[in-house]
PDB file of C-alpha atoms in Angstrom:
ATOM      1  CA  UNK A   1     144.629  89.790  80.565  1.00 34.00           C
ATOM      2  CA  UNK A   2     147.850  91.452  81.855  1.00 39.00           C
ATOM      3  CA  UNK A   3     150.128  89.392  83.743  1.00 41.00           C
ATOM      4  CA  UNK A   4     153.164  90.056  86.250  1.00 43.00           C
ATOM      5  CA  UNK A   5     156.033  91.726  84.693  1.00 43.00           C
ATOM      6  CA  UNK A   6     158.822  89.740  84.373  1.00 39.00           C
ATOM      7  CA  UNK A   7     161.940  91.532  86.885  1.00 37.00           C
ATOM      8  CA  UNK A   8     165.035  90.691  85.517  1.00 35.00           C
ATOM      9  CA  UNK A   9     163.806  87.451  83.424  1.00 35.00           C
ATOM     10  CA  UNK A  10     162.159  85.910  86.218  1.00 37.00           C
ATOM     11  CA  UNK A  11     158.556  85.736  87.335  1.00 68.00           C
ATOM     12  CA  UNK A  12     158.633  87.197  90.683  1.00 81.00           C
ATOM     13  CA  UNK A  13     155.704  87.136  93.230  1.00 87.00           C
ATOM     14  CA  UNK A  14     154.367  90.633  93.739  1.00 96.00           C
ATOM     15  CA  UNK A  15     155.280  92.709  97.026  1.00 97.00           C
ATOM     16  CA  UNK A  16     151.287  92.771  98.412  1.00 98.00           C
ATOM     17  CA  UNK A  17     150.193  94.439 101.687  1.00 96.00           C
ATOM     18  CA  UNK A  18     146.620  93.801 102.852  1.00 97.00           C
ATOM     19  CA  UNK A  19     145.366  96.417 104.943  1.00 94.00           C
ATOM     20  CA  UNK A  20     142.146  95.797 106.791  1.00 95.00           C
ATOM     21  CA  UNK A  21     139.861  96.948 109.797  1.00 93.00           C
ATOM     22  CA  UNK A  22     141.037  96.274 113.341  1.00 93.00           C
ATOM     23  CA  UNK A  23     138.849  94.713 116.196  1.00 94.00           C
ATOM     24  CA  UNK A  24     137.878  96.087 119.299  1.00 91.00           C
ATOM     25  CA  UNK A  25     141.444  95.575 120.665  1.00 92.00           C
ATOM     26  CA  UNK A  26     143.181  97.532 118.064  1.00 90.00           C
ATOM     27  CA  UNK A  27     144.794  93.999 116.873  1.00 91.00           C
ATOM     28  CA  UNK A  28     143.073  91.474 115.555  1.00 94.00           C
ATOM     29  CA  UNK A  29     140.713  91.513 112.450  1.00 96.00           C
ATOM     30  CA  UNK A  30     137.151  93.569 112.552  1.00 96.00           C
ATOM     31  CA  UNK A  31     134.571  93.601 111.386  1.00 97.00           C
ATOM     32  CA  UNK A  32     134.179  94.334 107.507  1.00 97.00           C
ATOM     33  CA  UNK A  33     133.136  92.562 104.534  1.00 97.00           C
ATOM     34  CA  UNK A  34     134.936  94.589 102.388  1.00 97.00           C
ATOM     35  CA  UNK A  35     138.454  93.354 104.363  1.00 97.00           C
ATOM     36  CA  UNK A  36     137.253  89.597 104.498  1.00 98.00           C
ATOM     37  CA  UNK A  37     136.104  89.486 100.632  1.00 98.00           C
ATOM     38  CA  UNK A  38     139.996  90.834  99.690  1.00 98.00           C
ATOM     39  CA  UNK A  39     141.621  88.911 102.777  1.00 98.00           C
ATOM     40  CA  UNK A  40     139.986  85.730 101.203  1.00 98.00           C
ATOM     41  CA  UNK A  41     140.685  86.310  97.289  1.00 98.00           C
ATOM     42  CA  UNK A  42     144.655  87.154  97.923  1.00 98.00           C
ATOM     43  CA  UNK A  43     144.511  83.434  99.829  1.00 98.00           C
ATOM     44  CA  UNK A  44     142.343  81.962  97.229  1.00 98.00           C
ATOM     45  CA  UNK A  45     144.981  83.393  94.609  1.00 98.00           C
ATOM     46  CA  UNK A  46     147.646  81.500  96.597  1.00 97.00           C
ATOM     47  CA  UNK A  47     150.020  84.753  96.018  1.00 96.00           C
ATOM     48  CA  UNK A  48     152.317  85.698  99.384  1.00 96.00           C
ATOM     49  CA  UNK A  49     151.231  88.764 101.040  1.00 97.00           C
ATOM     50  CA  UNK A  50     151.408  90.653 104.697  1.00 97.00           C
ATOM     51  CA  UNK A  51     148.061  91.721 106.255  1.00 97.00           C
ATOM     52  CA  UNK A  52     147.963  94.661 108.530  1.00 93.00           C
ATOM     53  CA  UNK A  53     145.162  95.343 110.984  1.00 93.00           C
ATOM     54  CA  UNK A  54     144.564  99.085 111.137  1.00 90.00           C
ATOM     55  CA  UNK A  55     142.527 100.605 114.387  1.00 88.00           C
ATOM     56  CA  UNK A  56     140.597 103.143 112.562  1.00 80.00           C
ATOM     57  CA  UNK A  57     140.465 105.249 115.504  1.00 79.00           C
ATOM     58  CA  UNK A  58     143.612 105.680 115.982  1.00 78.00           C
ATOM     59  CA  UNK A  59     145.558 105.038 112.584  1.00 65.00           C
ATOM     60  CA  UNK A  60     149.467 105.356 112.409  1.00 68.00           C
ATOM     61  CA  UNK A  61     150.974 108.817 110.639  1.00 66.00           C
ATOM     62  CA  UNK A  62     152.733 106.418 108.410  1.00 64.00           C
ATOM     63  CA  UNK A  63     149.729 105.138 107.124  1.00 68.00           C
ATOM     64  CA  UNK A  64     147.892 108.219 106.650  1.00 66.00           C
ATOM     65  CA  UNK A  65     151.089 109.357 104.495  1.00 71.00           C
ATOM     66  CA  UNK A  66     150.531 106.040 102.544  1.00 74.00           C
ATOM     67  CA  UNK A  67     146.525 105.900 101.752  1.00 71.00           C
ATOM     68  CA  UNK A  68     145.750 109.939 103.606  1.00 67.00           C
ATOM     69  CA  UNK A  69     141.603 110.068 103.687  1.00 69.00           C
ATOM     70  CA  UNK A  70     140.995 106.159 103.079  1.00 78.00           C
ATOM     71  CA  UNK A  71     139.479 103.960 105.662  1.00 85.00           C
ATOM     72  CA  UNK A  72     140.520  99.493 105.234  1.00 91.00           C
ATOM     73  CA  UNK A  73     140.643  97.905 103.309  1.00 94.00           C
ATOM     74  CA  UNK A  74     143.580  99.274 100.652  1.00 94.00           C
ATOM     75  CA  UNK A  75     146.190  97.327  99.523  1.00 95.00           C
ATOM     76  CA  UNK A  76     150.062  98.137  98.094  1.00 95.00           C
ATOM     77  CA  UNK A  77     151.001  96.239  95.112  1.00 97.00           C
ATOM     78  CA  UNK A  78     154.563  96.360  94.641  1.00 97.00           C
ATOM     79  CA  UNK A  79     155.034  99.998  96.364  1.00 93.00           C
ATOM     80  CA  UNK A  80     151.904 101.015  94.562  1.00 95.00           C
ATOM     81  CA  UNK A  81     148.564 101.831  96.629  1.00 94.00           C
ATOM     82  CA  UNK A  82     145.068 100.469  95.750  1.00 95.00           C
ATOM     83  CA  UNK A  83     142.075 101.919  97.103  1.00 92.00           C
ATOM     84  CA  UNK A  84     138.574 101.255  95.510  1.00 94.00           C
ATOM     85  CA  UNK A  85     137.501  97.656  96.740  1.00 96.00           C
ATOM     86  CA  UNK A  86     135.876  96.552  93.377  1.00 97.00           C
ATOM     87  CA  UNK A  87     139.212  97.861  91.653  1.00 97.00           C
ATOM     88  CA  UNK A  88     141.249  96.138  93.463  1.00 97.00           C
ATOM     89  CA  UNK A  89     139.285  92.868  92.323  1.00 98.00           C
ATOM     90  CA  UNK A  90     139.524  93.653  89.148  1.00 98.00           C
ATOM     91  CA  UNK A  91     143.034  94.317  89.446  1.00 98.00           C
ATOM     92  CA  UNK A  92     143.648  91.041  91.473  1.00 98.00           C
ATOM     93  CA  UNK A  93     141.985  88.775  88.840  1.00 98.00           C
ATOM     94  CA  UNK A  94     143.440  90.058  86.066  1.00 97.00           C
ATOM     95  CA  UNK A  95     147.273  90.265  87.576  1.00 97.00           C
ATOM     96  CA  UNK A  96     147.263  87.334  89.351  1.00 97.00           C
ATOM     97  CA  UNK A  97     146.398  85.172  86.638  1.00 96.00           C
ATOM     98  CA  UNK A  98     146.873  81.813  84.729  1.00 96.00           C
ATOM     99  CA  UNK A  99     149.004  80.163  84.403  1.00 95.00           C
ATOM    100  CA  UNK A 100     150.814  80.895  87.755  1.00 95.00           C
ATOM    101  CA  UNK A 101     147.297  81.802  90.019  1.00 97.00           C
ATOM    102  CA  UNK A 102     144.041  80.715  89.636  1.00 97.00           C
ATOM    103  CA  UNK A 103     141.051  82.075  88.091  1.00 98.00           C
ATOM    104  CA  UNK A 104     138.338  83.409  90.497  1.00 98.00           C
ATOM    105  CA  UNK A 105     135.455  84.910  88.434  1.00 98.00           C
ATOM    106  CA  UNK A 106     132.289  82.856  88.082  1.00 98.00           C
ATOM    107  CA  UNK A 107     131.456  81.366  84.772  1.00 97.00           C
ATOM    108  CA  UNK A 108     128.086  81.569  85.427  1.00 97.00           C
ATOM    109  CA  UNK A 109     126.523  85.080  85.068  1.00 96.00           C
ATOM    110  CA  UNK A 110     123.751  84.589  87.982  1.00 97.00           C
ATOM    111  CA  UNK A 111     126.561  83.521  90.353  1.00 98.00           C
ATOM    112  CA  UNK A 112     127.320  87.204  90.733  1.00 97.00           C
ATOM    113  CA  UNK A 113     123.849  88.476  91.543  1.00 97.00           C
ATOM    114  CA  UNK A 114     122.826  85.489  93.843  1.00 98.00           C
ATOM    115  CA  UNK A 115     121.334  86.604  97.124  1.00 97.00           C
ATOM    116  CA  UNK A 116     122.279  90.743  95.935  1.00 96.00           C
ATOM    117  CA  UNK A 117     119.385  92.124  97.880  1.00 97.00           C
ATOM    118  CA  UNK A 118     120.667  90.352 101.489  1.00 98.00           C
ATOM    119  CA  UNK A 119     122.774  92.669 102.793  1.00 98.00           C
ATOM    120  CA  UNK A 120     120.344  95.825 102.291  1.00 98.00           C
ATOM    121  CA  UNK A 121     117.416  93.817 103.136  1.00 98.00           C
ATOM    122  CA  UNK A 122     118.758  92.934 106.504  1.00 98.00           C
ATOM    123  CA  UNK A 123     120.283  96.127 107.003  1.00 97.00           C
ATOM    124  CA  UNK A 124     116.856  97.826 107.181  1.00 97.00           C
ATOM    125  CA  UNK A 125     115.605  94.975 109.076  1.00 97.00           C
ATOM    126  CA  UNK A 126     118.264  95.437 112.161  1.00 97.00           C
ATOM    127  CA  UNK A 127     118.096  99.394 112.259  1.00 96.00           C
ATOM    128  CA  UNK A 128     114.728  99.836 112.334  1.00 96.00           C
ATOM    129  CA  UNK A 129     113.124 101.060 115.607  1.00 94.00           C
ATOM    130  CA  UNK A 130     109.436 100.762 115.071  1.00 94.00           C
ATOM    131  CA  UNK A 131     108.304  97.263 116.575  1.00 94.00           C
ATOM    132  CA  UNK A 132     104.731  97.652 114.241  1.00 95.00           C
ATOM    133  CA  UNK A 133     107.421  97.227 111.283  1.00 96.00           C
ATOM    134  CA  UNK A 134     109.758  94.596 112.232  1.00 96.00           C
ATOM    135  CA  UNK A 135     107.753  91.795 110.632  1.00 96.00           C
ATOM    136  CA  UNK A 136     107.361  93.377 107.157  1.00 98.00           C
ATOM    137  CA  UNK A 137     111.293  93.676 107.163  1.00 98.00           C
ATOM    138  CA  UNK A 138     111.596  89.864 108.721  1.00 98.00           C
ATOM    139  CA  UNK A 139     109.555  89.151 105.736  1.00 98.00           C
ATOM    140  CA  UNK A 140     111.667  91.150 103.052  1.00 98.00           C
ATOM    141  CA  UNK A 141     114.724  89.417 104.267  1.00 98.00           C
ATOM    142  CA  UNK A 142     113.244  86.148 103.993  1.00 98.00           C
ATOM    143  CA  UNK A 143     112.207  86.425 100.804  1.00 98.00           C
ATOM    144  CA  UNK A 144     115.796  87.763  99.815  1.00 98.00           C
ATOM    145  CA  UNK A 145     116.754  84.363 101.395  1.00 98.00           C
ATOM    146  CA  UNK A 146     114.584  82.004  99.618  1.00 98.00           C
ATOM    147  CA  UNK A 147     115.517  83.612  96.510  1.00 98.00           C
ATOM    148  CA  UNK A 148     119.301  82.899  97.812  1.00 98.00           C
ATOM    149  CA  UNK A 149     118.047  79.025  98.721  1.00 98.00           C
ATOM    150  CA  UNK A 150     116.621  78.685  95.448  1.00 98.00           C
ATOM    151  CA  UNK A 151     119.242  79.672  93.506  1.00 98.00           C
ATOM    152  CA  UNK A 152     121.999  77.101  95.470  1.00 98.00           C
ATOM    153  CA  UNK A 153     119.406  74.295  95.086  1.00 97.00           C
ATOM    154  CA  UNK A 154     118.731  74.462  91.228  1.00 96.00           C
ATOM    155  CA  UNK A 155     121.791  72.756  88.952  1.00 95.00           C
ATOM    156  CA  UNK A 156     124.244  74.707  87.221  1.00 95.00           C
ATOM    157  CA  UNK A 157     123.952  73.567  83.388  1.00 90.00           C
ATOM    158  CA  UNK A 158     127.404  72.014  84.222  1.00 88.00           C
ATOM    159  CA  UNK A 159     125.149  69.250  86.340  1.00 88.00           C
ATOM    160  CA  UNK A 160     123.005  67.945  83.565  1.00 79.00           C
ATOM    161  CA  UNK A 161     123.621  65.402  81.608  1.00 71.00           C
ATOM    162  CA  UNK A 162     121.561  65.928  78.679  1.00 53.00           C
ATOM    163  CA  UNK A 163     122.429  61.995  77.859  1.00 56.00           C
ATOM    164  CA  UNK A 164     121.588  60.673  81.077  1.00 61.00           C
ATOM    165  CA  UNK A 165     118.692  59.018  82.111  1.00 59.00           C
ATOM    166  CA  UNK A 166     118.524  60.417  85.270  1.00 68.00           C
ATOM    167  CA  UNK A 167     117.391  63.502  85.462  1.00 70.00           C
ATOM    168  CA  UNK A 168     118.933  66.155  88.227  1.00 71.00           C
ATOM    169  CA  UNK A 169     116.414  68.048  90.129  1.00 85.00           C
ATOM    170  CA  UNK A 170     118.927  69.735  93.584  1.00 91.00           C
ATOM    171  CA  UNK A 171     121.696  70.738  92.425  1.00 95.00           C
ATOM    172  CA  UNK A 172     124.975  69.375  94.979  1.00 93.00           C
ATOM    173  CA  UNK A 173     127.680  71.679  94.086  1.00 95.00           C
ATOM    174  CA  UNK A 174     129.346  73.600  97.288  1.00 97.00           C
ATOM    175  CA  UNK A 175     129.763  77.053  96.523  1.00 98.00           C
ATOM    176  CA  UNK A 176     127.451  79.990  94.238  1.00 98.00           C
ATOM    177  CA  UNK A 177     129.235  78.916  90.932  1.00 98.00           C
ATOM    178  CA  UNK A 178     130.122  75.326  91.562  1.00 97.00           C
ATOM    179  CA  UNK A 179     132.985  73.361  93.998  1.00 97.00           C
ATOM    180  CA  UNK A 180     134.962  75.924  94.165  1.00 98.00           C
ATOM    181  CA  UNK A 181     135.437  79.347  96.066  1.00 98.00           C
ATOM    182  CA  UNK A 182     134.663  82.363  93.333  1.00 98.00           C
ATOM    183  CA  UNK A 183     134.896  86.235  93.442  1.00 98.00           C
ATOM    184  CA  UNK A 184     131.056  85.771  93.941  1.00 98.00           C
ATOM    185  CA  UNK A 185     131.450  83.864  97.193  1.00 98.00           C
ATOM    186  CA  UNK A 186     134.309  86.334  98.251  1.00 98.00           C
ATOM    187  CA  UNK A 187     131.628  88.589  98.087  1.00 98.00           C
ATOM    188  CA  UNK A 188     128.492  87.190  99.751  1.00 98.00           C
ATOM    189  CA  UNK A 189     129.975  85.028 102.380  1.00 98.00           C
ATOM    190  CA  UNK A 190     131.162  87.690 104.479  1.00 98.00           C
ATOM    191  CA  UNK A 191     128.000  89.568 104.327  1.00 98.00           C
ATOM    192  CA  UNK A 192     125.709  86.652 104.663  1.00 98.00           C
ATOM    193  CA  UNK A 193     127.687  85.409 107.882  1.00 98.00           C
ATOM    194  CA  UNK A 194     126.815  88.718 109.468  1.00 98.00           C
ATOM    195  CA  UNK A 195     123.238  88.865 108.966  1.00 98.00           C
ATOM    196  CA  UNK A 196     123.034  85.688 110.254  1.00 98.00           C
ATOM    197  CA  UNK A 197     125.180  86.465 113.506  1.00 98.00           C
ATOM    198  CA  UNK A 198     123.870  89.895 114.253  1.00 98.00           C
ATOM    199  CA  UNK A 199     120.145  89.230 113.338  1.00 98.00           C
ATOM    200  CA  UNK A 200     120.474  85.965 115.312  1.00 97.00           C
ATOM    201  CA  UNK A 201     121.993  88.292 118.579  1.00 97.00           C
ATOM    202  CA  UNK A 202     119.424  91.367 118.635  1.00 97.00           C
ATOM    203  CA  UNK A 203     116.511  90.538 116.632  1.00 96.00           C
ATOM    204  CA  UNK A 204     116.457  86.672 117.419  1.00 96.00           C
ATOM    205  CA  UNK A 205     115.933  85.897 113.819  1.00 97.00           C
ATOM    206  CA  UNK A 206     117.194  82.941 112.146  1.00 97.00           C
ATOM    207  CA  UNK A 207     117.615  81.749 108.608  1.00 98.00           C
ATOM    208  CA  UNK A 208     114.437  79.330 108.537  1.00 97.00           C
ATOM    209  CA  UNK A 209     116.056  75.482 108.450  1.00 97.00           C
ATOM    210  CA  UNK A 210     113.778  74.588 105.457  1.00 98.00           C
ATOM    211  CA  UNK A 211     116.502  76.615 103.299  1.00 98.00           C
ATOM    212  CA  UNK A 212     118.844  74.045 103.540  1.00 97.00           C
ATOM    213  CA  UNK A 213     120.105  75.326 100.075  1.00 98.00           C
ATOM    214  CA  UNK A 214     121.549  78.316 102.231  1.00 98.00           C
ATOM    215  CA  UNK A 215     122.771  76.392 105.400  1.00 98.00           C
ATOM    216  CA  UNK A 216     124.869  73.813 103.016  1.00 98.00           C
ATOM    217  CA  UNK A 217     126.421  76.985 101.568  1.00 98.00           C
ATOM    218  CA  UNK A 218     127.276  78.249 105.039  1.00 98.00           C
ATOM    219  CA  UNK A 219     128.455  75.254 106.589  1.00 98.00           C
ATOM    220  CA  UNK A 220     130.647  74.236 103.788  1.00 98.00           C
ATOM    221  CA  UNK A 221     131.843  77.630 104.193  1.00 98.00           C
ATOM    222  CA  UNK A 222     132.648  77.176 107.915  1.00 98.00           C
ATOM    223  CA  UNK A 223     134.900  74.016 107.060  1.00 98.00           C
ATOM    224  CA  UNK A 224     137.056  76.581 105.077  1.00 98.00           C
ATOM    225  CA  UNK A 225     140.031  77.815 106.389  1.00 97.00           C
ATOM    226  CA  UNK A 226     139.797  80.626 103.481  1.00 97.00           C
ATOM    227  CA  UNK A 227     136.648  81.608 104.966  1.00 98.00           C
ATOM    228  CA  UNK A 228     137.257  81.292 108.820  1.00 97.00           C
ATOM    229  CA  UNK A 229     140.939  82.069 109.052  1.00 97.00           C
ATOM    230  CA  UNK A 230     139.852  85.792 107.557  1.00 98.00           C
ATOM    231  CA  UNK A 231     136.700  86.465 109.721  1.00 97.00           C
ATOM    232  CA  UNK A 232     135.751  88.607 112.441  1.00 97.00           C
ATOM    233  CA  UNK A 233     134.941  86.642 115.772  1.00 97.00           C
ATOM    234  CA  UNK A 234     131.149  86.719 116.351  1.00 97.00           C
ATOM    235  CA  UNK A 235     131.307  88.889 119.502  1.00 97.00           C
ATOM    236  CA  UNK A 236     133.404  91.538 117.139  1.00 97.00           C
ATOM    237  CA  UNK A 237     130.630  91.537 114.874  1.00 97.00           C
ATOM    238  CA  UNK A 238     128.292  91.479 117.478  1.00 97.00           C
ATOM    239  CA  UNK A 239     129.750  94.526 119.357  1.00 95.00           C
ATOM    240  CA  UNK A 240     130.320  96.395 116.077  1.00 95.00           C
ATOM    241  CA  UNK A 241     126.497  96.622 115.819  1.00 96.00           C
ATOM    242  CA  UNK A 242     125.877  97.162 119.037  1.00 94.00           C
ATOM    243  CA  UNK A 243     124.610 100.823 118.522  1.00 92.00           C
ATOM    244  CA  UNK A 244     123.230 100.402 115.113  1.00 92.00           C
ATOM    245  CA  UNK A 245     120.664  97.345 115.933  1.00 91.00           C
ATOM    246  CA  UNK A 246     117.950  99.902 118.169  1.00 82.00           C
ATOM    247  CA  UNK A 247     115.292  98.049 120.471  1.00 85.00           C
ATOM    248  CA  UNK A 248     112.446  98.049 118.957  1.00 87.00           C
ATOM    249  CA  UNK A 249     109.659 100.441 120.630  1.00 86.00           C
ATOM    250  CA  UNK A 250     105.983 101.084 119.860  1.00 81.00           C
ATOM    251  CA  UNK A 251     106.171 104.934 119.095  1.00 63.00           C
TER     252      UNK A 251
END
């Protein structure tokens, strides 16, 4: 992995700019997963950086000069302008790297697939229109869930003991990969927290309570300040699907 480039024999901290989606007020942080799952790996990485909220609709000259044709998030690196979320991971995590910052990937291959199909599931759940459909999607999105649940309730092979007598059936780790925050949770988190708030607000659907594999993961989430101190406020995500999630009609 490449690591910071020494300036003038020391190991300085990168110059990093975080620039994400605005709110409703032109100020405060919107709402975008994209934004949040950067926002929360440059604080997971520990590294300094400036954030900048960015009203879409009305974004500076200056900043059109500096990223022309790219919507938040983008980042500057030391003058130098990022633009493709998944890049930009995979520029983070391999930059910002041991000794100096953490290590974010998951070591466990499934931790980056876990709950995948969420996001699309529910967003074909909350646009559709056709009320003789809505429980087939309800359904789809459930079973995306479960799969989700299931996944956060079996052990990692890190939990079993092959030498002990007691043999680990629910696994009690916090987070996708284990007790710690991963570029897998970075990713999920912000998407899973929407579902729940918008599909709870127009469709009154809610993650069944029997998945308590998925509401552990959630509220241990909540307790986060990596995870709340970079999200949207619920009425911003709320509002920002205000004309995607359609009522429902018969025809």
């Amino acid at each position: 992995m490449a690591g910071l480039t020494p300036i003038n024999g020391l190991d300085m901290d990168p110059e990093i700019e975080l620039f994400v989606k605005a709110g409703i007020d032109g100020e405060s942080i919107g709402n975008c997963p994209f934004s949040q799952r950067l926002f929360m790996i440059l604080w997971l990485k520990g590294v300094v950086f400036n954030v900048t909220t960015v009203d879409v609709k009305r974004k500076p000259a200056d900043l059109h000069n500096l990223a022309p044709g790219t919507h938040p998030p983008f980042l500057t690196f030391n003058g130098e302008v990022k633009t493709d979320v998944n890049k930009i991971e995979e520029f983070l995590e391999e930059t910002l790297c041991p000794p100096k910052y953490p290590k974010l990937a998951a070591k466990q291959h499934d931790s980056n697939t876990a709950g995948i199909d969420i996001f699309a599931k529910f967003s074909a759940f909350i646009k559709n229109t056709r009320l003789n459909a809505n429980d087939g999607l309800a359904r789809n999105l459930i079973k995306a869930l479960k799969m989700l649940d299931e996944y956060l309730k079996s052990p990692l092979p890190e939990e079993i003991d092959a030498d002990s007598i007691d043999e680990v059936t629910v696994s009690r780790r916090k987070f996708l990969d284990g007790d710690e925050l991963t570029l897998a949770d970075c990713n999920l988190l912000p998407k899973l927290h929407i579902m729940k708030v918008v599909a709870k607000k127009y469709r009154n659907f809610e993650i069944p309570t029997e998945m308590t594999g998925v509401w552990r993961y959630l509220n241990i989430a909540y307790a986060r300040d990596e995870f709340t101190n970079t999200c949207a406020a619920d009425g911003e995500i709320e509002a920002a699907y205000a004309d995607v999630a359609r009522r429902l009609s018969r025809s």
